[in-house]
Coordinates of C-alpha atoms in Angstrom, one line a residue:
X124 CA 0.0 0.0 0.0
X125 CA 2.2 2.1 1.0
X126 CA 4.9 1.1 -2.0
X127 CA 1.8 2.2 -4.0
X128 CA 1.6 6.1 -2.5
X129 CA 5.2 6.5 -3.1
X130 CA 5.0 5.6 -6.8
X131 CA 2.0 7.6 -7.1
X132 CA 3.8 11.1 -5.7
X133 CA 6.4 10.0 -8.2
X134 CA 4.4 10.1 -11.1
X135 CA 2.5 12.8 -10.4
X136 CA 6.2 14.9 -9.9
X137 CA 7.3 13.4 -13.1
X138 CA 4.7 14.7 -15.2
X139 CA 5.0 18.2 -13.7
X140 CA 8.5 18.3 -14.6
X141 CA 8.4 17.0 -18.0
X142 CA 5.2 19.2 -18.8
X143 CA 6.8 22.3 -17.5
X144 CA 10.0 21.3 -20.0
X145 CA 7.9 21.3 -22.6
X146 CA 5.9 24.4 -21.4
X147 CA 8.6 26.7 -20.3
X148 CA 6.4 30.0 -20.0
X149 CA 4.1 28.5 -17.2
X150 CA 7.2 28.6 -14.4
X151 CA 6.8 32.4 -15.6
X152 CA 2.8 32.8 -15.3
X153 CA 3.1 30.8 -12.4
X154 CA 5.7 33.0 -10.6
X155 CA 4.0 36.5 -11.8
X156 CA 0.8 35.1 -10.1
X157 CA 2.5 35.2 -6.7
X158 CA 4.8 38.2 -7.2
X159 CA 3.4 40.5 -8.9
X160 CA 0.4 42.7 -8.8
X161 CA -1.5 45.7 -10.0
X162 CA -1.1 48.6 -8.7
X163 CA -4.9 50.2 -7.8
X164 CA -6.1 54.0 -8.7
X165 CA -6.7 56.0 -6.1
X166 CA -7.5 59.7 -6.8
X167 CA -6.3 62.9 -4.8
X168 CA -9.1 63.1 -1.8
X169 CA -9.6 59.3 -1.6
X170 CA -8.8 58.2 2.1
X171 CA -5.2 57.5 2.2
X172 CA -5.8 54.7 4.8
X173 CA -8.6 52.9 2.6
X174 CA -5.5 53.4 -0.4
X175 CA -3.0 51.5 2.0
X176 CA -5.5 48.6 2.9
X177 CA -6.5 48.3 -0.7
X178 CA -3.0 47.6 -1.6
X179 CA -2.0 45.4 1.7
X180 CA -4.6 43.3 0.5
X181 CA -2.9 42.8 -2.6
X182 CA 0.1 41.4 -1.1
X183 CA 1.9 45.0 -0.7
X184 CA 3.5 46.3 2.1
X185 CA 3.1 49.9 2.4
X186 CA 4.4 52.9 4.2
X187 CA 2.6 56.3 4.6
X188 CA 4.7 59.8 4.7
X189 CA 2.6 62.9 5.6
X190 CA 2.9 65.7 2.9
X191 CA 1.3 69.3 2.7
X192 CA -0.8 69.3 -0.1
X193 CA -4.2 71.3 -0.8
X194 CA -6.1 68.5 0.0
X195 CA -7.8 67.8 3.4
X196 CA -6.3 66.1 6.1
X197 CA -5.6 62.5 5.7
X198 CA -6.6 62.5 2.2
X199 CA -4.5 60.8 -1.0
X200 CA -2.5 63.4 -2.7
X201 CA -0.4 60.5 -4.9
X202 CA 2.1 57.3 -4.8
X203 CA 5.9 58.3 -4.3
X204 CA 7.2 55.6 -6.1
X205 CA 5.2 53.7 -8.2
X206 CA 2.4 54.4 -10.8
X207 CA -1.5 53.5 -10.3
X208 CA -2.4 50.1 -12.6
X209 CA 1.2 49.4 -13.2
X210 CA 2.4 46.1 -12.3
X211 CA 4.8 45.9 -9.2
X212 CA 6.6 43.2 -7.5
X213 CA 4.3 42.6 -4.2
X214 CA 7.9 42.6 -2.5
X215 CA 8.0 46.7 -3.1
X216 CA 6.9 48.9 -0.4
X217 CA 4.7 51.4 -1.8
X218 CA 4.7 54.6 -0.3
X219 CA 1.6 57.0 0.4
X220 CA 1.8 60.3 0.1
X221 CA -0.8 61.6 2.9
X222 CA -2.0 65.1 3.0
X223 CA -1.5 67.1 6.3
X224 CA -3.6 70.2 5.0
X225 CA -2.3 73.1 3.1
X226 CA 1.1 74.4 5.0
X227 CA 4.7 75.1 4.3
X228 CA 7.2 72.6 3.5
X229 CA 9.9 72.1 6.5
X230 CA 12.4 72.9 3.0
X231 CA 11.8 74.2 -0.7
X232 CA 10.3 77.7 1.0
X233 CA 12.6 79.3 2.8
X234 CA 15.8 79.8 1.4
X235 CA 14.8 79.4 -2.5
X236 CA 14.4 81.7 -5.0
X237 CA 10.8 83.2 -5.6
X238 CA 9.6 81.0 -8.4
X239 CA 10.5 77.8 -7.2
X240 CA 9.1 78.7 -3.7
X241 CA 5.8 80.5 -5.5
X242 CA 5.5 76.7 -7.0
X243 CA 5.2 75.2 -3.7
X244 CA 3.1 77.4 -2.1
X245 CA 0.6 77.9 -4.5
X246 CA 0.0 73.7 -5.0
X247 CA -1.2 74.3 -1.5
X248 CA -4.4 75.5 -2.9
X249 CA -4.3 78.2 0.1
X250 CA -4.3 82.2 -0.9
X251 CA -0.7 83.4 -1.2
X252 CA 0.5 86.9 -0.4
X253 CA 3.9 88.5 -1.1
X254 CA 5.5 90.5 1.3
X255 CA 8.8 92.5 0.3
X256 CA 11.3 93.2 2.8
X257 CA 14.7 94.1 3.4
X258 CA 17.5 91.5 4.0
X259 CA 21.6 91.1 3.9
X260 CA 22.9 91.3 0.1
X261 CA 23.2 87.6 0.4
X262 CA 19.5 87.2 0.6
X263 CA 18.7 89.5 -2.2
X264 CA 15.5 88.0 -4.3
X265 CA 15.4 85.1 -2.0
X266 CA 12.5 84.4 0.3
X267 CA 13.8 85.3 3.9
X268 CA 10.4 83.8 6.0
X269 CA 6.7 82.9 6.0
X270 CA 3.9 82.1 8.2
X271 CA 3.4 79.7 8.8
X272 CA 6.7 79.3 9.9
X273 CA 8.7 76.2 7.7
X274 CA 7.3 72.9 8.9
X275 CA 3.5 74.1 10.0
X276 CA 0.2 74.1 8.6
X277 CA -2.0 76.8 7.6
X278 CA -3.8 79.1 10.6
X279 CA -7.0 79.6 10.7
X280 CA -6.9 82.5 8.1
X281 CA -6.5 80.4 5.6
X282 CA -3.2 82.2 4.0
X283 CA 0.4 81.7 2.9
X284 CA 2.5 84.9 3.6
X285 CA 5.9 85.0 2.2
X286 CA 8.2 87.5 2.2
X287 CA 11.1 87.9 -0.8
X288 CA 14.2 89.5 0.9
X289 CA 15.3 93.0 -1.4
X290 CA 18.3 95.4 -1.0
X291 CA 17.1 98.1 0.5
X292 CA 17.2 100.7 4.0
X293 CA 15.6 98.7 6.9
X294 CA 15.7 95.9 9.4
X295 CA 16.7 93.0 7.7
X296 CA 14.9 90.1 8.1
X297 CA 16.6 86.9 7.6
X298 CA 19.0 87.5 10.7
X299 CA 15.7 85.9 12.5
X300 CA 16.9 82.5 14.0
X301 CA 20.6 83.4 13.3
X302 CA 22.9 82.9 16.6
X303 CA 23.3 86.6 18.1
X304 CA 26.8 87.5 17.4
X305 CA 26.9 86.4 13.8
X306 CA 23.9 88.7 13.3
X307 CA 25.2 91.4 15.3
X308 CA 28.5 90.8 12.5
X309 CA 26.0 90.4 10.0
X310 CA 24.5 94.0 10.4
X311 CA 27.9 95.8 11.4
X312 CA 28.2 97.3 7.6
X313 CA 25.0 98.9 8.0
X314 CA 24.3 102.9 8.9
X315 CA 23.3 102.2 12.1
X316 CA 24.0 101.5 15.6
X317 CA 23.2 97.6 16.7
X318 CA 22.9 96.3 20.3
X319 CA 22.1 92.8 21.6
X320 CA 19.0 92.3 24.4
X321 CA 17.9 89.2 26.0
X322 CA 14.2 88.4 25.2
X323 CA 11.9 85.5 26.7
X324 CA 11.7 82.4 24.2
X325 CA 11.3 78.7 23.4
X326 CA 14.4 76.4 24.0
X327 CA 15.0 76.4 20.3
X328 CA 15.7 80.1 20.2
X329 CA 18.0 80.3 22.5
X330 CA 20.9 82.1 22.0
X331 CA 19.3 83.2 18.7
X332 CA 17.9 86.3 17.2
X333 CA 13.7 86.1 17.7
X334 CA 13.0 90.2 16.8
X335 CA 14.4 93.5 16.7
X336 CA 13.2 97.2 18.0
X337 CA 12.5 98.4 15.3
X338 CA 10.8 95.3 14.4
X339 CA 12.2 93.0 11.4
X340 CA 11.4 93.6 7.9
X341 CA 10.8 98.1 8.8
X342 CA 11.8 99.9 6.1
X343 CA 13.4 103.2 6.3
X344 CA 16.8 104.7 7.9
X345 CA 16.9 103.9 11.8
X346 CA 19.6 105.8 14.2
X347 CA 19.6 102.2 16.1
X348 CA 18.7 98.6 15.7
X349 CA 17.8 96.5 19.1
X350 CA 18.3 92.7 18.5
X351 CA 16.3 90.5 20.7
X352 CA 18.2 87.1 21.5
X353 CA 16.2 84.3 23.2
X354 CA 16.6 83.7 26.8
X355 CA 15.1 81.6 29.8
X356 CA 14.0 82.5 33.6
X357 CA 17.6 82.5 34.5
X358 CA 18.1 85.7 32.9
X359 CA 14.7 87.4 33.9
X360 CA 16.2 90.6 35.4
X361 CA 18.5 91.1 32.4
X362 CA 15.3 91.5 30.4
X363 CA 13.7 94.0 32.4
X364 CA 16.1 95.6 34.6
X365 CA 19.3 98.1 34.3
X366 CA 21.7 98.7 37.0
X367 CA 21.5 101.7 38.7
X368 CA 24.5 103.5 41.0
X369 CA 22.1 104.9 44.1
X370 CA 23.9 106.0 47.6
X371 CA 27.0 104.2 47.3
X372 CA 24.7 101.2 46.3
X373 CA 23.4 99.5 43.5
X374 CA 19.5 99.3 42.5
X375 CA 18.2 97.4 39.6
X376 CA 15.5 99.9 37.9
X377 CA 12.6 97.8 36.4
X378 CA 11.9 99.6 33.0
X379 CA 13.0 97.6 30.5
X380 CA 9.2 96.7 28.8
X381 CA 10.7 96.7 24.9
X382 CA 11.3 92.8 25.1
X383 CA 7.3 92.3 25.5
X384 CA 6.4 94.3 22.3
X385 CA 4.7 91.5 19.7
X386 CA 2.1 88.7 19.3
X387 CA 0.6 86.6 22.3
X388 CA -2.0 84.3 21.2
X389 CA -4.0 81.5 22.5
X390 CA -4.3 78.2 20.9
X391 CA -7.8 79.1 19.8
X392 CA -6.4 82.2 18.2
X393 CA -7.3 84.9 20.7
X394 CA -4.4 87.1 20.5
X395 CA -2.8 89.7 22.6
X396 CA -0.8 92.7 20.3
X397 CA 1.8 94.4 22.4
X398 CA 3.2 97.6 21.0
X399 CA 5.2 100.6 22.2
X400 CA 3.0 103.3 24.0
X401 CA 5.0 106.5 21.4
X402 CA 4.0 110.2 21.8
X403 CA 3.7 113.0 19.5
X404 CA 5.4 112.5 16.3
X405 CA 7.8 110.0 17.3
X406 CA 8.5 106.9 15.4
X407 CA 10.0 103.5 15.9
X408 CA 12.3 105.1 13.6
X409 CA 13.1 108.1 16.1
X410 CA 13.4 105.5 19.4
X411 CA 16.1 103.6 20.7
X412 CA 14.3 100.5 22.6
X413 CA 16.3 101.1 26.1
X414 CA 13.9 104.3 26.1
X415 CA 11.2 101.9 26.2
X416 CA 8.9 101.6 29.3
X417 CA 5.6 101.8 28.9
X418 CA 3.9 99.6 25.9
X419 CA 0.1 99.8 25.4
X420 CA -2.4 96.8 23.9
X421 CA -3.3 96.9 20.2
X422 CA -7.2 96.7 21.2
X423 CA -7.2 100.0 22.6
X424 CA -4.9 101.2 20.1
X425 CA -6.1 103.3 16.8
X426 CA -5.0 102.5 12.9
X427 CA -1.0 103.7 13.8
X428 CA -0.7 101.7 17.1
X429 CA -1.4 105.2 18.5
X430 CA -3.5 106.5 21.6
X431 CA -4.2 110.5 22.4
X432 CA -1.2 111.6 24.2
X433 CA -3.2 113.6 26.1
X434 CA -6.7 113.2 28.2
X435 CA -9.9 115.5 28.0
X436 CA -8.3 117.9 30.9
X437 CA -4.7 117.9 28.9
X438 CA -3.2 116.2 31.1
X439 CA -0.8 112.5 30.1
X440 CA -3.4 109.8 29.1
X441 CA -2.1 106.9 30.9
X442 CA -5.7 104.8 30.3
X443 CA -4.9 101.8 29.7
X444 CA -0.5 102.3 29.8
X445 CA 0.6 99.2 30.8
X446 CA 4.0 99.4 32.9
X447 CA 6.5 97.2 35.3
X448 CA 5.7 99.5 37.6
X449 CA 3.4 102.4 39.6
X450 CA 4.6 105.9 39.2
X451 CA 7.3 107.2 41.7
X452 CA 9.4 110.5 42.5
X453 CA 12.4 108.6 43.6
X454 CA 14.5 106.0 41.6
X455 CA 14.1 103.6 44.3
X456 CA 10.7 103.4 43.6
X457 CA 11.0 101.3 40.4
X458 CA 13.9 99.3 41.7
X459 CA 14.0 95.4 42.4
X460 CA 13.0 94.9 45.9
X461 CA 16.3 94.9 48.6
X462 CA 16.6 95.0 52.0
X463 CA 19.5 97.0 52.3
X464 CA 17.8 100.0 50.3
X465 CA 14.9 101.0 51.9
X466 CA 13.5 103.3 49.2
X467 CA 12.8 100.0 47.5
X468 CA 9.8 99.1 49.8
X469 CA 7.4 100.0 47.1
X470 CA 8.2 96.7 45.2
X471 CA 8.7 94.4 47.6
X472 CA 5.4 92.8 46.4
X473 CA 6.2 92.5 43.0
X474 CA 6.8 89.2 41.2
X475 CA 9.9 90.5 40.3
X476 CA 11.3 90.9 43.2
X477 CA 10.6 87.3 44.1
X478 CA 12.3 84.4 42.9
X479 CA 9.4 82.9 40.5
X480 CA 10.7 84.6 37.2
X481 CA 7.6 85.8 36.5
X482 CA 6.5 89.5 35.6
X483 CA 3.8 91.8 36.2
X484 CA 2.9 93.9 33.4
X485 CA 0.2 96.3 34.4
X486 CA -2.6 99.7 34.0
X487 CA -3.9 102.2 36.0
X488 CA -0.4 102.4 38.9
X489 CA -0.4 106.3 38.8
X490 CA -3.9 107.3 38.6
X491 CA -6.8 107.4 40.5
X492 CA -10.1 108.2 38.9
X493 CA -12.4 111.1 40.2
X494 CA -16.0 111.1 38.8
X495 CA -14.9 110.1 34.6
X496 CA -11.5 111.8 35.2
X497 CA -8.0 110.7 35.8
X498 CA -5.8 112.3 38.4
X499 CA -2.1 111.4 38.3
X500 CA -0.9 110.7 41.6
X501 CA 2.0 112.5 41.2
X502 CA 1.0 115.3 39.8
X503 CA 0.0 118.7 41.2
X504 CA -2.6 121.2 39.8
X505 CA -6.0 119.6 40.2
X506 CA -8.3 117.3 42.9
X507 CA -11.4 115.8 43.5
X508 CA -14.4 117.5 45.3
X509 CA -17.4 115.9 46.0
X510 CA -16.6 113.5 43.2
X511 CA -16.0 116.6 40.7
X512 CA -12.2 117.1 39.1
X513 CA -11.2 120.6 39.8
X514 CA -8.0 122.0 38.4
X515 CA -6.5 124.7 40.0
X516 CA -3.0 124.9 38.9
X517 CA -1.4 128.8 38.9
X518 CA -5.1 130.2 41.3
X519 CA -3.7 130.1 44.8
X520 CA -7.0 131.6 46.3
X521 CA -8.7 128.4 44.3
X522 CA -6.2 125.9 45.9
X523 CA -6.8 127.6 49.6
X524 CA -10.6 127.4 48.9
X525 CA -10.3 123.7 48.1
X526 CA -7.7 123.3 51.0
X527 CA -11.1 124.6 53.5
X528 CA -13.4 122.5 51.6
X529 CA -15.0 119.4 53.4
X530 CA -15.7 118.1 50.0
X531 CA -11.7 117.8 49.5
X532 CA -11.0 114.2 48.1
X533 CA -14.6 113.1 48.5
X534 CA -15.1 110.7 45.8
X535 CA -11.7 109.3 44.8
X536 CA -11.5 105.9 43.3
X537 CA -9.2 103.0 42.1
X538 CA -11.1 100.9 39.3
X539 CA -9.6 97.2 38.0
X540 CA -7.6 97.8 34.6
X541 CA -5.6 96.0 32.3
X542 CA -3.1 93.4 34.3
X543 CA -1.2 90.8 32.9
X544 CA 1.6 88.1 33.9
X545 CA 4.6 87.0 32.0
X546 CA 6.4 83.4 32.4
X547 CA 9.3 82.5 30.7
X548 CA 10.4 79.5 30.0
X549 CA 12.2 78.0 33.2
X550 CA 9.6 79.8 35.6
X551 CA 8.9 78.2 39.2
X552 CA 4.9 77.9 38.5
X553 CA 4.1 75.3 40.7
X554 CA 5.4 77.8 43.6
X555 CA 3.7 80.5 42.2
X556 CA 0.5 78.8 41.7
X557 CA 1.1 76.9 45.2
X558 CA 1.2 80.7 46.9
X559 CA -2.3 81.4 46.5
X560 CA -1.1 84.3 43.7
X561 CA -4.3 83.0 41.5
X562 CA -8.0 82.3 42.1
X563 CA -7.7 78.2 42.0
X564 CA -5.4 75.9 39.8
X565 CA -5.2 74.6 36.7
X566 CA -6.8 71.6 35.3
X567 CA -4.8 71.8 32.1
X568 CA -1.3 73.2 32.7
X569 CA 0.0 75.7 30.2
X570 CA 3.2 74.8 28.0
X571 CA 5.9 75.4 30.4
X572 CA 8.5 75.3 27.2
X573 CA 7.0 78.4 25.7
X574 CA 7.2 82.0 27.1
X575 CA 3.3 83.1 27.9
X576 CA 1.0 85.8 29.0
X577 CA -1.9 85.4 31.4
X578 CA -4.3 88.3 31.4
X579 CA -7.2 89.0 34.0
X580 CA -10.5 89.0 33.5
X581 CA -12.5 91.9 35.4
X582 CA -15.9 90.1 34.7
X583 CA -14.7 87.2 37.1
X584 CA -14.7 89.4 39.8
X585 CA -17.6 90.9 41.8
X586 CA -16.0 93.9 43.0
X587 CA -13.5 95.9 40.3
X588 CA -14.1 99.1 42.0
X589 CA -12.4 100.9 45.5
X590 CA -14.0 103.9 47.1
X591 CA -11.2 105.4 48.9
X592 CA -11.8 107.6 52.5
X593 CA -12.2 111.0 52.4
X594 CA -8.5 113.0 54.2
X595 CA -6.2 110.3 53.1
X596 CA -5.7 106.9 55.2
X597 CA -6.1 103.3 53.4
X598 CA -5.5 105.0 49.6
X599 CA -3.8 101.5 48.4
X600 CA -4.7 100.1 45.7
X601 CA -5.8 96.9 45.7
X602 CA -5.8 95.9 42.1
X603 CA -2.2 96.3 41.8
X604 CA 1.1 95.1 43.8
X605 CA 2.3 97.7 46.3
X606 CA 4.6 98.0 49.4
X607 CA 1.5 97.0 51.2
X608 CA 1.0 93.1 49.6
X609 CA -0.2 91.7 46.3
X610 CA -3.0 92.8 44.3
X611 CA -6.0 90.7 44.5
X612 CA -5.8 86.9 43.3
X613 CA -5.2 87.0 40.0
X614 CA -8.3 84.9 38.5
X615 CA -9.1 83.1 36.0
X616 CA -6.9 80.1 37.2
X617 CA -3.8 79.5 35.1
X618 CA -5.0 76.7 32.1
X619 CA -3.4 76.1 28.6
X620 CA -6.5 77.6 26.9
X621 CA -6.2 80.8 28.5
X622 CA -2.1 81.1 28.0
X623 CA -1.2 83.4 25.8
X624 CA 1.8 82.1 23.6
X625 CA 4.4 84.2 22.3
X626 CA 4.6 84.3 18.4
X627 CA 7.8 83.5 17.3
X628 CA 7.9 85.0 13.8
X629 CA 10.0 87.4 11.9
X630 CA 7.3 89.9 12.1
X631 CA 4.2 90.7 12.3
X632 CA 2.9 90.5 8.6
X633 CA 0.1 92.4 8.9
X634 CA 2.3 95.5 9.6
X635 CA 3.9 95.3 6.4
X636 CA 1.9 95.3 2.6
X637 CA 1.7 92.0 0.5
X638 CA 0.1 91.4 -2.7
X639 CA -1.6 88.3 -4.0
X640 CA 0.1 85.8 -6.0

């Protein structure tokens, strides 16, 4: 029986052989049926996933790379390798291209001339705008930058900016990202002065060139140039602070507020524009950043990034000035905190005199309000009667008349303004959070690895106004930090939605015209 089997398998083996001899193309149909196959269509906005399975199925192995391309998110946009119906050895892996959206290539932008770039940009399917700015000789008719930056998708505007560097007077912009002191060499040729100042960034920047006073990309002839290099916590006072000889002793003035000036925006794309509070006819042109101190948001701001230099009585309209510090005759006043220097009292509740890193940035530390007026604190000429501003600078009988009056100082008030905290990168939050400084905690963390801004909300708060007592007495403020304790918790709790992010871009592209490609 089993003698039987044997000679059976034999046979059947020797016929195979002898008819593939005589049929020599079958060992070649038989071999292409196992490895090789078709390659499928698949269209631009099929689902890239439902492309790979299709193909697995067919005995492929595949491999999918995300691409920027017009089409939506996890779409097809086409096969790197192979073609569709061409037959492939099932032994290739074929490779995907995936869309991520409409964005800017990590490379190909940046760096290339303007047509090949324009090519790129404009498969995105995305309108494309063309900035001109002015760079280094070297990146003449190159593009210098866009937003997004290299390597991100499209914002919620639905735009490509790019900007095509030109020789021309200005702030050049493709020193962004470049280590300080080659940029600082970089710019040594030009008319004007350059400095170097620290400025709160990401890890990646640091060390690195992340703005300039004037800002990046300004055309025109400055006397100075600022160049802001990224920095952590560690270097916190350097930002804000100069050194200041005082009675054989040495303070550390805070107000340094230039390294603030840009875009803050949340992830959901509420944003926060900081810009220099300038008076009169002065431009960014006319200013050296040290001079600096007092910076105002772009929501109160009009078309220039201007507000009225002066109020309704003439006097300095600080509404809504945001500063490092309140208003003080002496030096001292606006120093870091020390216990050796007692005119420094006033800021011994200040974040930055503690050991956090953080910064206050804040409104309304000079004035008190009578009735719908401002009075500066330190300013003489004019009071508050019965709730009524009265100015009577230059009328002595006027000013011993309102000396006499019971009504002297009768309805003074401190109202909540514009305050706002800055962490760096580095900061001791958990203390800070862990101090009882805000209204609760967090339930989300913000980024600790990117520089923020929180801002406080006056409609959290039941009370945002102080009547102060008539003939002096308790006239602190309690919206503000003084020499007298913190202002009130800061609320709403710290949380990654309401962290405003630093923008870390060449410039800010609205400020500067772009056409449509």
């Amino acid at each position: 029986m089993i003698t039987s089997i044997i000679l059976a398998i034999a046979l059947v083996i020797t016929c195979t052989v002898l008819y593939c001899v005589k049929n020599p193309n079958s060992i070649a149909n038989l071999t292409s049926a196992k490895t090789y196959a078709k390659i499928p269509k698949a269209k631009a906005g099929d689902n890239a996933d439902n492309v790979a399975k299709t193909l697995e199925n067919n005995g492929f192995r595949t491999k999918i790379i995300d691409e920027f391309g017009a089409e939506k998110q996890g779409n097809f946009l086409r096969y790197a390798n192979v073609k569709p119906g061409s037959k492939v050895s099932t032994k290739t892996v074929v490779k995907i291209l995936r869309s991520k959206g409409p964005g800017v290539p990590a490379k190909g932008v940046v760096g290339a001339s303007l047509d090949n770039a324009k090519k790129i940009v404009k498969s995105m399917g995305v309108p494309v705008k063309l900035h001109h700015v002015p760079s280094t000789d070297a990146a003449d008719g190159k593009i210098v930058a866009s937003s997004p930056m290299p390597g991100n998708a499209v914002g919620k505007d639905g735009v490509i900016n790019i900007a095509v560097g030109e020789k021309c007077d200005g702030v050049p912009v493709d020193v962004f990202g470049l280590d300080k002191d080659k940029a600082k060499d970089m710019l040594s040729s030009k008319p004007f002065s350059v400095d170097l100042r620290p400025k709160f960034s990401s890890a990646k920047y640091f060390g690195k060139i992340v703005g300039a006073y004037p800002a990046l990309g300004t055309k025109g002839n400055p006397k100075a140039v600022t160049l802001y290099y990224g920095v952590d916590v560690s270097k916190t006072k350097d930002v804000v602070t100069e050194p200041m000889d005082y009675s054989d002793q040495t303070i550390y003035l805070v107000n340094h507020s230039g390294s603030f000036i840009g875009k803050w925006c949340t992830k959901s794309g509420d944003c926060i524009n900081l810009l220099p509070r300038l008076m009169g006819g002065v431009s960014e042109l006319d200013t050296e950043e040290k001079d600096i101190k007092e910076l105002i948001p772009a929501d109160i701001a009009d078309k220039n990034g201007r507000i009225p230099d002066k109020d309704k009585r003439d006097n300095i309209n600080l509404r809504g000035v945001l500063t490092l510090t309140s208003a003080g005759q002496d030096p001292a006043d606006r120093a870091v905190f020390d216990k050796n220097v007692p005119n420094t009292k006033y800021m011994r509740n200040h974040l930055i005199s503690g050991d956090t890193g953080a910064i206050e940035l804040y409104a309304g530390g000079g004035i008190v309000q009578c009735g719908s007026d401002d009075i500066l604190l330190a300013s003489y000429g004019s009071a508050c009667v019965n709730g009524k501003y009265v100015d009577f600078i230059g009328d002595s009988e006027k000013l011993d008349e309102i000396t006499h009056d019971p009504g002297k100082d009768v309805g003074l008030y401190y109202t909540m303004q514009d305050f706002m905290v800055v962490v760096p990168v580095g900061a001791k939050f958990d203390k800070l959070i862990n101090s009882g400084y805000f209204v609760g905690k967090p339930t989300d963390k913000p980024d600790l690895k990117r520089p923020f801004i929180l801002r406080r909300n006056p409609k959290l708060y039941k009370e945002t106004r102080k009547n102060l007592p008539a003939g002096g007495g308790n006239w602190v403020n309690p919206f503000i930090p003084s020499e007298k304790g913190r202002a009130v918790p800061f609320s709403p709790a710290p949380d990654d939605s309401n962290a405003y992010y630093l923008v870390e871009e060449p410039f800010d592209w609205s400020a500067i015209p772009g056409e449509s490609l």
